[in-house]
Coordinates of C-alpha atoms and ligand atoms in Angstrom, one line a residue:
M3 CA 55.1 0.1 7.2
R4 CA 56.0 -3.4 8.3
I5 CA 53.9 -5.8 6.3
A6 CA 53.5 -9.6 6.3
V7 CA 52.6 -11.3 3.1
I8 CA 51.2 -14.8 3.4
G9 CA 51.7 -17.1 0.4
L10 CA 54.6 -16.5 -2.0
G11 CA 53.2 -17.6 -5.3
Y12 CA 52.7 -15.4 -8.3
V13 CA 50.6 -12.8 -6.4
G14 CA 52.3 -13.0 -3.0
L15 CA 55.8 -12.8 -4.3
C16 CA 55.1 -9.9 -6.7
S17 CA 53.1 -8.0 -4.1
G18 CA 55.7 -8.6 -1.4
V19 CA 58.6 -7.5 -3.5
G20 CA 56.4 -4.6 -4.9
L21 CA 55.5 -3.4 -1.4
A22 CA 59.2 -3.6 -0.5
L23 CA 60.2 -1.6 -3.5
K24 CA 57.7 1.1 -2.3
G25 CA 59.6 1.5 0.9
N26 CA 57.9 -1.0 3.2
E27 CA 59.6 -3.6 5.3
V28 CA 58.1 -6.8 4.1
V29 CA 58.3 -10.3 5.5
G30 CA 57.0 -12.9 3.1
V31 CA 55.6 -16.2 4.5
A32 CA 56.2 -19.4 2.6
T33 CA 54.9 -22.8 3.6
T34 CA 58.3 -24.4 4.0
E35 CA 61.7 -23.3 5.2
E36 CA 63.2 -24.7 2.0
K37 CA 61.1 -22.3 -0.1
A38 CA 61.9 -19.4 2.2
A39 CA 65.6 -20.2 2.0
L40 CA 65.5 -20.3 -1.8
I41 CA 63.8 -16.9 -1.9
N42 CA 66.3 -15.5 0.7
G43 CA 69.0 -16.7 -1.6
G44 CA 67.7 -14.5 -4.4
K45 CA 66.0 -17.3 -6.4
I46 CA 62.3 -17.4 -7.3
P47 CA 60.4 -20.7 -7.8
I48 CA 58.4 -19.3 -10.7
Y49 CA 59.2 -17.4 -13.9
E50 CA 58.2 -13.8 -13.8
E51 CA 59.7 -10.9 -15.7
A52 CA 62.1 -8.6 -13.6
L53 CA 61.0 -10.3 -10.4
E54 CA 64.3 -12.1 -9.5
E55 CA 66.4 -8.9 -10.0
S56 CA 64.0 -6.8 -7.9
L57 CA 63.9 -9.5 -5.2
K58 CA 67.7 -9.5 -5.1
A59 CA 67.7 -5.7 -4.7
C60 CA 65.2 -5.8 -1.9
L61 CA 67.1 -8.6 -0.1
K62 CA 70.3 -6.5 -0.4
G63 CA 68.4 -3.4 1.0
N64 CA 66.9 -5.5 3.8
S65 CA 63.4 -4.5 2.7
F66 CA 62.3 -8.0 2.0
R67 CA 62.9 -11.4 3.6
A68 CA 61.1 -14.7 3.5
T69 CA 60.3 -17.0 6.4
S70 CA 58.2 -20.0 7.2
G71 CA 57.3 -18.5 10.6
L72 CA 53.9 -17.1 10.0
A73 CA 53.1 -16.2 13.7
S74 CA 56.2 -14.0 14.2
A75 CA 55.8 -12.4 10.7
V76 CA 52.3 -11.3 11.6
A77 CA 53.1 -10.3 15.2
S78 CA 55.9 -8.1 14.0
S79 CA 53.8 -6.3 11.3
S80 CA 51.1 -3.7 11.2
A81 CA 49.3 -5.3 8.2
T82 CA 49.0 -8.8 6.8
F83 CA 48.2 -9.4 3.2
I84 CA 46.8 -12.9 2.5
C85 CA 47.8 -14.0 -1.0
V86 CA 47.2 -17.8 -0.8
G87 CA 45.6 -19.8 -3.6
T88 CA 41.9 -20.1 -4.1
P89 CA 41.6 -22.9 -6.7
S90 CA 38.4 -24.5 -8.0
A91 CA 36.7 -27.2 -6.1
S92 CA 35.2 -30.1 -8.1
D93 CA 31.8 -28.4 -8.4
G94 CA 33.3 -25.2 -9.8
S95 CA 33.0 -23.2 -6.5
I96 CA 36.2 -22.0 -4.9
D97 CA 38.2 -24.2 -2.6
L98 CA 38.8 -22.2 0.5
A99 CA 41.1 -24.6 2.3
Q100 CA 44.2 -22.5 1.9
M101 CA 42.3 -19.3 2.9
K102 CA 40.8 -20.9 6.0
S103 CA 44.0 -22.5 7.1
A104 CA 46.0 -19.2 6.6
S105 CA 43.2 -17.2 8.4
E106 CA 43.3 -19.6 11.4
S107 CA 47.1 -19.1 11.7
V108 CA 46.8 -15.3 11.2
G109 CA 44.0 -15.2 13.8
A110 CA 46.1 -17.2 16.3
A111 CA 49.0 -14.8 15.7
L112 CA 46.7 -11.7 16.2
K113 CA 45.9 -13.0 19.7
K114 CA 49.4 -12.0 20.8
T115 CA 49.6 -8.6 19.1
G116 CA 49.1 -5.5 21.1
E117 CA 49.0 -3.0 18.3
Y118 CA 46.1 -2.4 15.8
H119 CA 46.6 -4.7 12.8
V120 CA 44.9 -4.8 9.4
V121 CA 44.3 -8.2 7.7
V122 CA 44.1 -7.6 4.0
V123 CA 42.5 -10.3 1.8
K124 CA 44.2 -10.1 -1.6
S125 CA 43.3 -13.6 -2.8
T126 CA 40.3 -13.7 -5.1
V127 CA 37.3 -14.9 -3.0
I128 CA 33.6 -15.1 -3.9
P129 CA 31.5 -12.2 -2.5
G130 CA 30.5 -12.9 1.1
T131 CA 33.6 -15.0 1.8
T132 CA 35.6 -12.4 3.8
E133 CA 32.7 -11.3 6.0
D134 CA 31.0 -14.7 6.4
E135 CA 34.0 -17.0 6.5
I136 CA 37.3 -15.2 7.1
V137 CA 36.3 -12.6 9.8
P138 CA 34.6 -15.3 12.0
I139 CA 37.8 -17.4 11.8
L140 CA 40.0 -14.4 12.7
E141 CA 37.7 -13.4 15.6
R142 CA 37.5 -17.0 16.9
Q143 CA 41.2 -17.6 16.7
S144 CA 42.3 -14.3 18.1
G145 CA 39.6 -13.8 20.7
K146 CA 39.4 -10.2 19.4
K147 CA 36.7 -8.2 17.6
S148 CA 37.1 -7.1 14.0
R149 CA 36.8 -3.3 13.6
K150 CA 37.6 -2.9 17.3
H151 CA 40.9 -4.7 17.9
F152 CA 41.9 -5.3 14.3
G153 CA 40.7 -4.2 10.8
V154 CA 39.8 -6.3 7.8
A155 CA 39.9 -5.2 4.2
M156 CA 39.5 -6.9 0.8
N157 CA 42.0 -5.6 -1.7
P158 CA 41.7 -7.6 -5.0
E159 CA 44.7 -7.9 -7.2
F160 CA 44.5 -7.4 -10.9
L161 CA 48.0 -8.1 -12.1
R162 CA 48.7 -10.2 -15.2
E163 CA 51.2 -13.0 -15.0
G164 CA 54.2 -12.2 -17.3
K165 CA 53.9 -8.5 -16.3
A166 CA 53.0 -9.1 -12.7
L167 CA 55.5 -6.9 -10.8
S168 CA 55.0 -4.0 -13.2
D169 CA 51.3 -4.4 -13.0
F170 CA 51.4 -4.5 -9.2
L171 CA 53.5 -1.3 -9.1
H172 CA 51.4 0.5 -11.8
P173 CA 47.8 -0.6 -11.4
D174 CA 44.9 1.1 -13.3
R175 CA 43.1 1.3 -10.0
V176 CA 43.4 0.2 -6.4
V177 CA 40.2 -1.2 -4.8
V178 CA 40.0 -1.1 -1.1
G179 CA 36.9 -2.9 0.3
T180 CA 36.3 -2.2 3.9
G181 CA 33.7 -0.5 6.1
D182 CA 36.4 0.2 8.6
K183 CA 37.8 3.8 8.6
K184 CA 41.1 2.9 10.2
A185 CA 41.8 0.0 7.9
A186 CA 40.9 2.2 4.9
E187 CA 43.3 4.8 6.1
M188 CA 46.2 2.3 6.5
L189 CA 45.6 1.0 3.0
R190 CA 45.4 4.5 1.6
K191 CA 48.9 5.1 3.1
V192 CA 50.2 1.8 1.6
Y193 CA 49.0 2.8 -1.9
A194 CA 49.5 6.5 -1.6
D195 CA 52.3 6.8 -4.2
F196 CA 51.1 4.1 -6.7
G197 CA 49.8 6.9 -8.9
A198 CA 46.4 5.1 -9.3
P199 CA 42.9 6.1 -8.2
I200 CA 41.9 4.4 -5.0
I201 CA 38.3 3.3 -4.9
E202 CA 36.8 2.6 -1.5
T203 CA 34.0 0.1 -1.4
G204 CA 32.3 -2.3 0.9
I205 CA 34.0 -5.7 1.3
R206 CA 31.5 -7.5 -0.9
E207 CA 31.7 -5.0 -3.6
A208 CA 35.5 -5.3 -3.7
E209 CA 35.2 -9.1 -3.9
M210 CA 32.7 -8.8 -6.8
I211 CA 34.8 -6.1 -8.7
K212 CA 37.5 -8.8 -9.1
Y213 CA 35.0 -11.4 -10.4
A214 CA 33.2 -9.0 -12.6
S215 CA 36.4 -7.8 -14.2
N216 CA 37.7 -11.3 -15.0
A217 CA 34.2 -12.4 -16.2
F218 CA 34.0 -9.4 -18.5
L219 CA 37.5 -9.9 -19.9
A220 CA 36.7 -13.6 -20.5
T221 CA 33.5 -12.6 -22.2
K222 CA 35.4 -10.2 -24.5
I223 CA 37.7 -13.0 -25.6
S224 CA 35.0 -15.5 -26.2
F225 CA 33.0 -12.9 -28.1
I226 CA 35.9 -12.2 -30.5
N227 CA 36.6 -15.9 -30.9
E228 CA 33.0 -16.6 -31.9
L229 CA 33.1 -13.6 -34.2
G230 CA 36.5 -14.8 -35.5
N231 CA 35.1 -18.2 -36.4
L232 CA 32.4 -16.5 -38.6
C233 CA 34.9 -14.0 -40.1
K234 CA 37.1 -16.9 -41.2
K235 CA 34.2 -18.5 -43.0
L236 CA 33.4 -15.2 -44.7
G237 CA 37.0 -14.5 -45.7
I238 CA 37.2 -11.5 -43.3
D239 CA 40.3 -10.6 -41.4
T240 CA 39.2 -10.8 -37.7
Y241 CA 42.2 -8.9 -36.6
K242 CA 41.4 -5.9 -38.8
V243 CA 37.8 -6.1 -37.5
A244 CA 39.2 -6.1 -33.9
E245 CA 41.4 -3.1 -34.7
G246 CA 38.5 -1.2 -36.1
M247 CA 36.4 -2.1 -33.1
G248 CA 39.1 -1.5 -30.5
L249 CA 39.7 2.1 -31.5
D250 CA 36.2 2.9 -30.1
K251 CA 37.0 4.1 -26.6
R252 CA 33.8 2.4 -25.3
I253 CA 35.2 -1.0 -26.5
G254 CA 39.0 -0.7 -26.2
K255 CA 41.6 -2.8 -28.1
H256 CA 42.6 -5.2 -25.4
F257 CA 41.4 -8.8 -25.2
L258 CA 40.2 -8.8 -28.8
Q259 CA 42.8 -11.2 -30.2
A260 CA 40.9 -14.1 -31.6
G261 CA 42.4 -17.5 -31.1
I262 CA 42.2 -20.7 -29.0
G263 CA 40.8 -18.8 -26.0
W264 CA 41.6 -18.1 -22.4
G265 CA 43.2 -20.3 -19.8
G266 CA 45.4 -19.7 -16.8
S267 CA 45.1 -19.6 -13.1
C268 CA 42.4 -17.0 -12.9
F269 CA 39.8 -16.7 -15.7
P270 CA 38.7 -20.4 -15.7
K271 CA 38.4 -20.7 -11.9
D272 CA 36.9 -17.3 -11.4
V273 CA 34.3 -17.7 -14.1
K274 CA 33.4 -21.1 -12.8
A275 CA 33.1 -19.8 -9.3
L276 CA 30.8 -17.0 -10.4
I277 CA 28.6 -19.4 -12.3
A278 CA 28.5 -21.8 -9.3
K279 CA 27.5 -18.9 -7.0
S280 CA 24.9 -17.6 -9.4
R281 CA 23.3 -21.1 -9.5
E282 CA 23.4 -21.4 -5.8
E283 CA 21.6 -18.1 -5.5
G284 CA 19.1 -19.0 -8.2
A285 CA 20.3 -16.1 -10.5
R286 CA 21.8 -18.2 -13.3
M287 CA 24.3 -16.3 -15.5
K288 CA 23.5 -17.7 -19.0
I289 CA 26.0 -15.4 -20.8
M290 CA 28.8 -16.7 -18.6
E291 CA 27.9 -20.3 -19.2
D292 CA 28.1 -19.7 -22.9
V293 CA 31.4 -17.8 -22.5
V294 CA 32.8 -21.0 -21.0
D295 CA 31.3 -23.2 -23.7
V296 CA 32.7 -21.0 -26.5
N297 CA 36.1 -21.2 -24.9
A298 CA 36.0 -25.0 -24.7
S299 CA 34.8 -25.3 -28.3
Q300 CA 37.9 -23.3 -29.6
R301 CA 40.1 -26.1 -28.2
K302 CA 38.0 -28.7 -30.0
L303 CA 38.0 -26.7 -33.2
V304 CA 41.8 -26.7 -33.5
I305 CA 41.8 -30.5 -33.2
E306 CA 39.1 -30.8 -35.8
M307 CA 41.1 -28.6 -38.1
L308 CA 44.1 -30.8 -37.6
K309 CA 42.3 -34.1 -38.1
K310 CA 41.0 -32.9 -41.4
K311 CA 44.6 -32.5 -42.5
V312 CA 46.2 -35.5 -40.9
P313 CA 45.0 -38.7 -39.2
L314 CA 46.3 -38.5 -35.6
G315 CA 47.2 -42.2 -34.9
G316 CA 51.0 -42.7 -34.7
K317 CA 51.6 -39.2 -36.0
K318 CA 54.2 -36.8 -34.5
I319 CA 52.6 -33.5 -33.6
A320 CA 54.9 -30.6 -32.7
I321 CA 53.4 -28.2 -30.2
L322 CA 54.9 -24.8 -30.0
G323 CA 53.9 -23.1 -26.7
I324 CA 52.5 -24.8 -23.7
A325 CA 52.1 -22.0 -21.1
F326 CA 48.7 -20.4 -21.0
K327 CA 50.2 -17.2 -22.3
P328 CA 53.6 -15.8 -23.2
G329 CA 55.8 -14.4 -20.4
T330 CA 55.0 -17.1 -17.9
D331 CA 55.8 -20.7 -17.0
D332 CA 52.3 -21.1 -15.6
M333 CA 50.4 -23.9 -17.2
R334 CA 47.3 -23.9 -15.0
E335 CA 44.3 -24.5 -17.3
A336 CA 46.4 -23.8 -20.4
P337 CA 44.6 -24.7 -23.7
A338 CA 47.7 -26.8 -24.5
I339 CA 46.9 -29.3 -21.7
D340 CA 43.5 -30.2 -23.1
I341 CA 44.7 -30.2 -26.6
I342 CA 47.8 -32.4 -25.9
K343 CA 45.7 -34.9 -23.8
H344 CA 43.2 -35.1 -26.7
L345 CA 46.0 -35.7 -29.3
Q346 CA 47.5 -38.4 -27.1
A347 CA 44.1 -40.1 -26.6
E348 CA 43.9 -40.4 -30.4
G349 CA 47.3 -42.0 -30.6
A350 CA 49.4 -39.0 -31.6
L351 CA 53.0 -38.5 -30.3
V352 CA 53.6 -35.1 -28.9
Q353 CA 56.9 -33.3 -29.3
A354 CA 56.7 -29.9 -27.6
Y355 CA 58.6 -26.7 -27.0
D356 CA 57.9 -23.8 -24.6
P357 CA 60.6 -21.2 -23.7
K358 CA 59.6 -21.3 -20.0
A359 CA 57.0 -23.9 -19.2
G360 CA 59.1 -27.0 -20.3
D361 CA 59.8 -28.1 -16.7
N362 CA 56.2 -27.7 -15.6
A363 CA 55.1 -29.6 -18.7
R364 CA 57.4 -32.5 -17.9
R365 CA 55.8 -32.7 -14.4
L366 CA 52.2 -32.3 -15.5
L367 CA 51.9 -34.1 -18.8
L368 CA 52.7 -37.7 -19.4
D369 CA 54.7 -38.9 -22.4
V370 CA 55.4 -35.5 -23.9
N371 CA 58.8 -34.9 -25.3
C372 CA 59.8 -31.4 -24.3
H373 CA 62.5 -30.1 -26.5
A374 CA 65.1 -27.3 -25.9
S375 CA 64.1 -25.3 -29.0
A376 CA 61.3 -24.8 -31.5
R377 CA 63.5 -26.3 -34.2
D378 CA 64.1 -29.5 -32.2
A379 CA 60.3 -29.9 -31.6
L380 CA 59.7 -29.4 -35.3
K381 CA 62.1 -32.1 -36.5
G382 CA 60.3 -34.9 -38.3
A383 CA 56.8 -33.7 -37.2
D384 CA 53.8 -34.6 -39.3
A385 CA 52.0 -31.4 -38.2
C386 CA 52.5 -28.4 -35.9
L387 CA 50.1 -26.5 -33.6
I388 CA 51.1 -23.1 -32.3
L389 CA 49.3 -22.6 -28.9
T390 CA 51.1 -19.7 -27.2
D391 CA 52.1 -16.5 -28.8
W392 CA 55.7 -16.3 -27.5
P393 CA 57.4 -13.5 -29.4
E394 CA 60.2 -15.8 -30.5
F395 CA 57.7 -17.7 -32.7
A396 CA 57.4 -14.6 -34.8
E397 CA 61.0 -15.2 -35.9
L398 CA 60.4 -18.7 -37.3
T399 CA 60.8 -19.0 -41.0
D400 CA 60.0 -21.5 -43.7
K401 CA 63.5 -22.9 -43.2
D402 CA 62.6 -23.9 -39.6
F403 CA 59.4 -25.5 -40.7
A404 CA 61.3 -27.4 -43.5
L405 CA 62.5 -29.6 -40.6
M406 CA 59.0 -31.1 -40.4
K407 CA 58.1 -34.3 -42.3
N408 CA 55.0 -32.6 -43.6
K409 CA 54.5 -28.9 -43.5
I410 CA 51.1 -28.7 -41.8
I411 CA 50.9 -25.8 -39.5
I412 CA 47.8 -24.6 -37.6
E413 CA 48.1 -21.4 -35.5
G414 CA 46.0 -21.1 -32.4
R415 CA 47.4 -17.6 -31.7
R416 CA 48.3 -15.2 -34.5
I417 CA 52.1 -14.9 -34.1
L418 CA 53.8 -16.3 -37.3
D419 CA 55.0 -13.6 -39.7
P420 CA 53.4 -14.3 -43.1
K421 CA 56.5 -12.7 -44.7
K422 CA 58.7 -15.4 -43.2
V423 CA 56.3 -18.5 -43.3
G424 CA 53.9 -19.5 -45.9
G425 CA 51.1 -22.1 -46.2
Y426 CA 49.7 -22.2 -42.6
E427 CA 46.2 -21.8 -41.4
G428 CA 44.9 -20.0 -38.3
I429 CA 42.0 -21.0 -36.2
C430 CA 40.0 -17.8 -36.9
W431 CA 42.0 -16.6 -39.9
Ligands
NAD798 P1 49.7 -19.5 -6.2 O1 49.2 -20.9 -6.1 O2 50.8 -19.3 -7.2 O3 50.3 -19.1 -4.8 C1 49.7 -19.3 -3.6 C2 50.8 -19.6 -2.6 O4 50.3 -19.6 -1.3 C3 51.3 -21.0 -2.8 O5 52.7 -20.9 -3.0 C4 51.0 -21.8 -1.5 O6 52.0 -22.7 -1.2 C5 50.9 -20.6 -0.6 N1 50.2 -20.9 0.7 C6 49.0 -21.5 0.9 N2 48.7 -21.5 2.2 C7 49.7 -20.9 2.8 C8 50.0 -20.6 4.2 N3 49.2 -20.9 5.2 N4 51.1 -20.0 4.5 C9 52.0 -19.6 3.6 N5 51.8 -19.8 2.3 C10 50.7 -20.5 1.9 O7 48.5 -18.6 -6.5 P2 48.6 -17.2 -7.1 O8 48.5 -17.3 -8.6 O9 49.6 -16.4 -6.5 O10 47.1 -16.6 -6.7 C11 46.9 -16.2 -5.3 C12 45.5 -15.6 -5.3 O11 45.5 -14.4 -6.0 C13 44.4 -16.4 -5.8 O12 43.2 -16.2 -5.1 C14 44.2 -15.9 -7.2 O13 42.9 -16.1 -7.7 C15 44.5 -14.4 -7.0 N6 45.1 -13.8 -8.2 C16 45.9 -14.4 -9.0 C17 46.5 -13.7 -10.1 C18 47.4 -14.4 -11.1 O14 47.6 -13.9 -12.2 N7 48.1 -15.5 -10.7 C19 46.1 -12.4 -10.4 C20 45.2 -11.8 -9.5 C21 44.7 -12.5 -8.4

């Protein structure tokens, strides 16, 4: 199938390349010709495992190409996947500016298409958005009727950054939200050999499945973090408790790693948007509000722990790990941002290292010395915080930490190997 993918960020680029690997002819739409040219040259503007190699293979096989020409990409395709950003607005609701603008352009392009076309909303949008906001834009701009001249489906994406391409290609399930038989049929074809169950729902249910999934996972993490704080006080190993819980099939072992909590491009904005919607509807979600509070308090806790060991003014603090999780350069809502800003506000000097997020950190954080290695960041430091569980941190030894002025180490993620490093403290252990 010929498919247009609008928005070449983490989701769009992975979905586009993934769909190309599955035998489709994909044209990815970027906002600028420079970005399209970069991608057509086999380079990706983000860090994502295996993506660049796969992109190169698809470019070579002519199954993927990027363009900034949205109209012709849509007009020459049978389906358009919208994968643009849906960030938080200042009140916590979602900012639909990118969605609306992309939908206007897609609608205008649909005006000229003769063939039946399916518009697939892959971006995460609050329930009601596709039917109440996107479809009217598409109909107005195209002068055509949804379900009659074109189809609309909501197909949420569940990939994890760091494993995005693999997750896209091997999903646990595919959710196809549409009341439209023809649109559902086309998407069933697209996902036929993904080896995953396809669940067909209404559009609103599909939108809510995405929010419900992320809200539940964020809840699981905040739960184990709160429990971890108590376990630490009681001298109990939270990770053993999590292992014992996780073997229960009803619970599962994932998202039970106590630490400084969740961040990233999805959980914070999705949970906030769900809370904002629940308030708007007068159906306040108290659990979700607490989930957010617990998450914020973990970040404060790590600073309180540090301040008990060293006064911050004028002190050099080494930060190991800035990305919101390992395997990505994405720093959106990373715990490290809040923590670094707080340290700086109290007069500390930050010397940081992240294997992939250094460039983003230089852009987003002021006055942070980003070093080329963990050892460089540790040199002369008065204390060290470990904020991302990059596997390479498990290789650090006492010899590396001997580079510090004072060996004060606080782990926000459990990654150090106690056989190689002694005398450190974990946030929940
Ligand atoms: P992103 O910010 O990395 O990418 C969005 C891209 O869309 C940007 O490159 C932007 O320039 C581009 N764009 C915006 N308007 C455009 C237009 N009119 N034409 C062409 N390009 C346009 O965002 P992302 O992380 O890829 O997320 C995209 C959506 O998918 C969001 O709704 C997000 O919530 C959801 N999602 C993200 C993840 C994740 O892990 N990142 C996982 C599942 C779902």
